[in-house]
Amino acid sequence: MQPSLETSLQPYFLYFEVILKEATIMVNSMSFLLLLSLLAFAPLCLCNLNPQFYDNSCPQAQQIAKSILTSYFVIQPGYAAQILRLHFHDCFVMGCDGSLLLDSSESIVSEKESDPNRDSARGFIVIDAIKLAIERACPSTVSCADILTIAARDSVVLTGGPSWEVPLGRRDSRDASISGSNNNIPAPNSIFPTLQTKFEQQGLNLTDLVTLSGAHTLGVARCTNFRQRLYNQSGNGQPDPTLDQNYAAFLRVTCPRTTLGDQNPFFLDYATPLKFDNSYFKNLMENKGLLNSDQILFTMNQESAELVRLYAERNDLFFEQFSKSMIKMGNISPLTNSSGEIRQNCRRVNA
Ligand code: HEM
Ligand SMILES: *[C@@H]1O[C@H](CO)[C@@H](O)[C@H](O)[C@H]1NC(C)=O
Ligand SMILES: *[C@@H]1O[C@H](CO)[C@@H](O)[C@H](O)[C@H]1NC(C)=O
Ligand SMILES: *[C@@H]1O[C@H](CO)[C@@H](O)[C@H](O)[C@H]1NC(C)=O
């Protein structure tokens, strides 16, 4: 389990205070700042990810990724949401190492078969297409894990969200973990402390939890993932009282009590489903969050509710923190040593 950023930083700061008092003259303020900034990233990333990683080896990589993604997005805008979610599901399992992208084989049980991903995780063909084009330009150079991270950022940009520089240099795993996928990715009926714990286990705090949940400004969820809220939320045969009753009635029309409608898709942000914006947070304030895990960010924790209010009010602050939290999520346990590889095909490990 990773310590939280705050607790793991504390000793460094205390240490520096002592040094600073005893040897102020020795410490050049510039190098102090440099050291401090290196240490600030240490708990999440003892590595050398940096945005310039491919500047010499494959300067066209990001341009190629963006143009292929755009061509798919124009035909099917839903890919943006799908790819953003793939990045999250990759990073929460052994770090952002492309493990999610591996298909099942003799040696691999694919994470695609896990509970959160089965019948749900999609968009892999876009990553394949980007990989193919980048392999043609720069063979065996750019990892699938980096491609997915770049494509997630570009998905946000294409839908009107913020942009940020993506630290690069991840390598691809030679293995997958279906148990990690089942255990680490929170379920939509999780209670608040479970959401918080599962994020904290990845070094992400409450700010990151609330902010990154804002990704549900895009995309869809299936009836099976929120039906309980419509009919029998707590075993008394009543719908969830924290769900707007008109909205609930609307959802019941195509999300019936029986399993017949299990796979029917519903927008996570009914207001502006194709636009990356802060309306997700406005919805929560009107009891119109789709998933239980969405609505409880407003109803079950004061600090979290404060952030929801802030983001509903200030789109700029949401965008700013979303960029930061995405970088933080993208830096979860990167694989940078020889136990990782640059996969040639994102669906299988190299021969
Ligand atoms: C806080 C915990 C989270 C839970 C419990 C959760 C759960 C879910 C569920 C159940 C779905 C619908 C899946 C389906 O019905 O097939 C979904 C969709 C989605 N999630 Fe999350 N999620 C969480 C956090 C995140 C994060 C951190 C991101 C990205 C930063 C994200 C991005 C998405 C996107 C974009 C979709 C729509 C996918 C599509 O349209 O295909 N989610 N999520
Ligand atoms: C979460 O971590 C960020 C740094 O990554 C920090 O700025 C923020 O204050 C923290 N939020 C909470 C609620 O601890
Ligand atoms: C609601 O769920 C409880 C158990 O969770 C069950 O005993 C009850 O029969 C259900 N009520 C309805 C109306 O489906
Ligand atoms: C590579 O790094 C991982 C941690 O990121 C570590 O578990 C593993 O032992 C390292 N492998 C080699 C060959 O150094």
Short mmCIF file of N, CA, C and O and ligand atoms in Angstrom, two decimals, residues 232 235 237 257, ligand 3:
data_model
loop_
_atom_site.label_atom_id
_atom_site.label_comp_id
_atom_site.label_asym_id
_atom_site.label_seq_id
_atom_site.Cartn_x
_atom_site.Cartn_y
_atom_site.Cartn_z
N ASN A 232 -34.99 -0.20 -5.59
CA ASN A 232 -34.87 -0.81 -4.27
C ASN A 232 -33.50 -0.52 -3.69
O ASN A 232 -32.69 -1.42 -3.46
N GLY A 235 -33.24 -1.93 0.23
CA GLY A 235 -33.94 -3.13 0.67
C GLY A 235 -35.37 -2.89 1.12
O GLY A 235 -36.05 -3.82 1.57
N GLY A 237 -37.70 -1.51 -0.91
CA GLY A 237 -38.54 -1.38 -2.09
C GLY A 237 -38.73 0.05 -2.58
O GLY A 237 -39.60 0.33 -3.39
N ARG A 257 -37.04 -3.00 -14.33
CA ARG A 257 -36.74 -3.82 -13.16
C ARG A 257 -36.07 -5.14 -13.51
O ARG A 257 -35.19 -5.61 -12.80
C1 LIG B 3 -35.80 -5.15 -2.01
O1 LIG B 3 -34.61 -5.84 -1.65
C2 LIG B 3 -34.77 -6.64 -0.51
C3 LIG B 3 -33.42 -7.30 -0.21
O2 LIG B 3 -32.36 -6.50 -0.59
C4 LIG B 3 -35.81 -7.72 -0.75
O3 LIG B 3 -35.98 -8.49 0.43
C5 LIG B 3 -37.11 -7.06 -1.13
O4 LIG B 3 -38.06 -8.06 -1.48
C6 LIG B 3 -36.93 -6.12 -2.31
N1 LIG B 3 -38.16 -5.40 -2.55
C7 LIG B 3 -38.70 -5.26 -3.76
C8 LIG B 3 -39.98 -4.50 -3.85
O5 LIG B 3 -38.17 -5.71 -4.77
#
